[in-house]
Tab-separated table of N, CA and C in Angstrom:
chain	number	residue	atom	x	y	z
J	19	MET	N	-1.736	-0.204	26.424
J	19	MET	CA	-2.106	-0.749	25.001
J	19	MET	C	-3.600	-0.298	24.808
J	20	PHE	N	-3.735	0.241	23.712
J	20	PHE	CA	-5.019	0.707	23.461
J	20	PHE	C	-5.768	-0.372	22.412
J	21	THR	N	-7.045	-0.086	22.084
J	21	THR	CA	-7.831	-1.099	21.400
J	21	THR	C	-8.649	-0.232	20.291
J	22	ILE	N	-8.798	-0.923	19.274
J	22	ILE	CA	-9.693	-0.062	18.125
J	22	ILE	C	-11.051	0.275	18.762
J	23	GLY	N	-11.429	1.555	18.476
J	23	GLY	CA	-12.507	2.180	18.903
J	23	GLY	C	-12.502	3.221	20.034
J	24	GLN	N	-11.364	2.975	20.834
J	24	GLN	CA	-11.091	3.749	22.011
J	24	GLN	C	-10.914	5.317	21.675
J	25	LYS	N	-11.423	6.151	22.450
J	25	LYS	CA	-11.276	7.625	22.225
J	25	LYS	C	-10.028	8.001	23.087
J	26	VAL	N	-8.934	8.690	22.257
J	26	VAL	CA	-7.680	9.125	22.929
J	26	VAL	C	-7.574	10.516	22.590
J	27	LYS	N	-6.544	11.114	23.118
J	27	LYS	CA	-6.082	12.455	22.744
J	27	LYS	C	-4.641	12.472	23.004
J	28	GLN	N	-3.961	13.405	22.405
J	28	GLN	CA	-2.620	13.699	22.811
J	28	GLN	C	-2.438	14.400	24.099
J	29	GLN	N	-1.310	14.231	24.761
J	29	GLN	CA	-1.145	14.757	26.158
J	29	GLN	C	-1.199	16.220	25.780
J	30	LEU	N	-1.653	17.043	26.634
J	30	LEU	CA	-1.841	18.471	26.681
J	30	LEU	C	-2.622	18.957	25.525
J	31	SER	N	-3.413	18.106	24.822
J	31	SER	CA	-4.307	18.506	23.727
J	31	SER	C	-5.720	18.314	24.092
J	32	ILE	N	-6.729	19.109	23.180
J	32	ILE	CA	-8.113	18.809	23.594
J	32	ILE	C	-8.814	18.015	22.378
J	33	GLN	N	-7.981	17.832	21.248
J	33	GLN	CA	-8.584	17.073	20.097
J	33	GLN	C	-8.789	15.706	20.420
J	34	VAL	N	-10.043	15.112	20.621
J	34	VAL	CA	-10.415	13.767	20.720
J	34	VAL	C	-10.421	13.055	19.354
J	35	MET	N	-9.723	11.862	19.326
J	35	MET	CA	-9.506	11.127	18.293
J	35	MET	C	-9.967	9.608	18.627
J	36	GLU	N	-10.291	8.846	17.538
J	36	GLU	CA	-10.595	7.449	17.641
J	36	GLU	C	-9.434	6.478	17.185
J	37	VAL	N	-9.262	5.614	17.877
J	37	VAL	CA	-8.064	4.574	17.518
J	37	VAL	C	-8.808	3.805	16.358
J	38	ILE	N	-8.286	3.692	15.105
J	38	ILE	CA	-8.767	2.965	14.027
J	38	ILE	C	-8.009	1.736	13.508
J	39	ASP	N	-6.672	1.825	13.882
J	39	ASP	CA	-6.032	0.575	13.430
J	39	ASP	C	-4.496	0.774	14.265
J	40	PHE	N	-3.667	-0.258	13.854
J	40	PHE	CA	-2.251	-0.418	14.380
J	40	PHE	C	-1.387	-0.719	13.287
J	41	GLU	N	-0.039	-0.368	13.394
J	41	GLU	CA	1.016	-0.852	12.517
J	41	GLU	C	2.099	-1.195	13.519
J	42	PRO	N	2.187	-2.444	14.106
J	42	PRO	CA	2.912	-3.086	14.956
J	42	PRO	C	4.496	-2.831	14.555
J	43	GLU	N	4.738	-2.909	13.278
J	43	GLU	CA	6.272	-2.960	12.858
J	43	GLU	C	6.948	-1.410	12.844
J	44	PHE	N	5.980	-0.287	13.338
J	44	PHE	CA	6.574	1.023	13.175
J	44	PHE	C	6.579	1.580	14.562
J	45	ILE	N	7.441	2.661	14.910
J	45	ILE	CA	7.439	3.366	16.112
J	45	ILE	C	6.046	4.014	16.317
J	46	GLU	N	5.754	4.767	15.385
J	46	GLU	CA	4.426	5.570	15.470
J	46	GLU	C	3.333	4.467	15.006
J	47	ASN	N	2.941	3.631	15.806
J	47	ASN	CA	1.994	2.588	15.404
J	47	ASN	C	0.549	2.637	15.715
J	48	VAL	N	0.119	3.737	16.419
J	48	VAL	CA	-1.360	3.951	16.605
J	48	VAL	C	-1.900	4.803	15.563
J	49	ILE	N	-2.857	4.246	14.921
J	49	ILE	CA	-3.459	5.067	13.626
J	49	ILE	C	-4.742	5.588	14.320
J	50	THR	N	-5.033	6.913	14.250
J	50	THR	CA	-6.241	7.582	14.708
J	50	THR	C	-7.015	8.374	13.580
J	51	GLN	N	-8.225	8.718	13.890
J	51	GLN	CA	-9.080	9.512	12.926
J	51	GLN	C	-9.883	10.463	13.847
J	52	TRP	N	-10.123	11.587	13.221
J	52	TRP	CA	-10.854	12.706	13.815
J	52	TRP	C	-11.475	13.474	12.726
J	53	GLU	N	-12.538	14.468	12.991
J	53	GLU	CA	-12.949	15.352	12.297
J	53	GLU	C	-12.454	16.685	12.631
J	54	ASP	N	-11.952	17.440	11.504
J	54	ASP	CA	-11.458	18.823	11.693
J	54	ASP	C	-12.710	19.818	11.731
J	55	GLU	N	-12.399	21.168	11.966
J	55	GLU	CA	-13.508	22.090	12.209
J	55	GLU	C	-14.498	22.314	10.884
J	56	GLN	N	-14.079	21.742	9.775
J	56	GLN	CA	-14.864	21.776	8.561
J	56	GLN	C	-15.565	20.519	8.273
J	57	GLY	N	-15.258	19.536	9.254
J	57	GLY	CA	-16.195	18.304	9.138
J	57	GLY	C	-15.267	17.144	8.456
J	58	ALA	N	-14.137	17.674	7.857
J	58	ALA	CA	-13.351	16.514	7.123
J	58	ALA	C	-12.603	15.565	8.041
J	59	LYS	N	-12.541	14.281	7.536
J	59	LYS	CA	-11.987	13.282	8.254
J	59	LYS	C	-10.502	13.343	8.074
J	60	LYS	N	-9.726	13.255	9.301
J	60	LYS	CA	-8.277	13.241	9.161
J	60	LYS	C	-7.776	12.114	9.962
J	61	THR	N	-6.664	11.577	9.525
J	61	THR	CA	-5.998	10.656	10.248
J	61	THR	C	-4.709	10.925	10.687
J	62	GLY	N	-4.054	10.262	11.581
J	62	GLY	CA	-2.748	10.506	12.145
J	62	GLY	C	-2.143	9.184	12.674
J	63	LYS	N	-0.809	9.182	12.729
J	63	LYS	CA	-0.110	8.142	13.409
J	63	LYS	C	0.864	8.671	14.595
J	64	PHE	N	0.558	7.924	15.846
J	64	PHE	CA	1.133	8.423	17.096
J	64	PHE	C	1.963	7.241	17.695
J	65	MET	N	2.838	7.528	18.539
J	65	MET	CA	3.398	6.455	19.352
J	65	MET	C	2.484	6.372	20.533
J	66	GLU	N	2.268	5.221	21.257
J	66	GLU	CA	1.440	4.890	22.228
J	66	GLU	C	1.625	5.928	23.422
J	67	ASP	N	2.852	6.193	23.681
J	67	ASP	CA	3.168	7.021	25.007
J	67	ASP	C	2.975	8.534	24.744
J	68	GLU	N	2.483	9.000	23.551
J	68	GLU	CA	2.021	10.391	23.207
J	68	GLU	C	0.594	10.526	23.454
J	69	LEU	N	-0.118	9.336	23.654
J	69	LEU	CA	-1.716	9.401	23.716
J	69	LEU	C	-2.174	9.050	25.130
J	70	GLU	N	-3.280	9.544	25.533
J	70	GLU	CA	-3.899	9.148	26.632
J	70	GLU	C	-5.298	8.908	26.352
J	71	LEU	N	-6.047	7.999	27.260
J	71	LEU	CA	-7.482	7.737	27.098
J	71	LEU	C	-8.340	8.907	27.440
J	72	VAL	N	-9.378	9.130	26.700
J	72	VAL	CA	-10.328	10.114	27.106
J	72	VAL	C	-11.323	9.492	28.101
J	73	LYS	N	-11.627	10.210	29.118
J	73	LYS	CA	-12.501	9.705	30.170
J	73	LYS	C	-13.842	10.148	29.840
């Protein structure tokens, strides 16, 4: 289980994202945010087992 504010990434990816919220009623329940190459904020939803903590 992740907590808000943790840094995560998709398995086999280098894009670091921050956990910003959860939607427990959905399968893709972890909501993340990151900045793209142009500095724009992006958000995405992932299943917990798709993500891993960034060390």
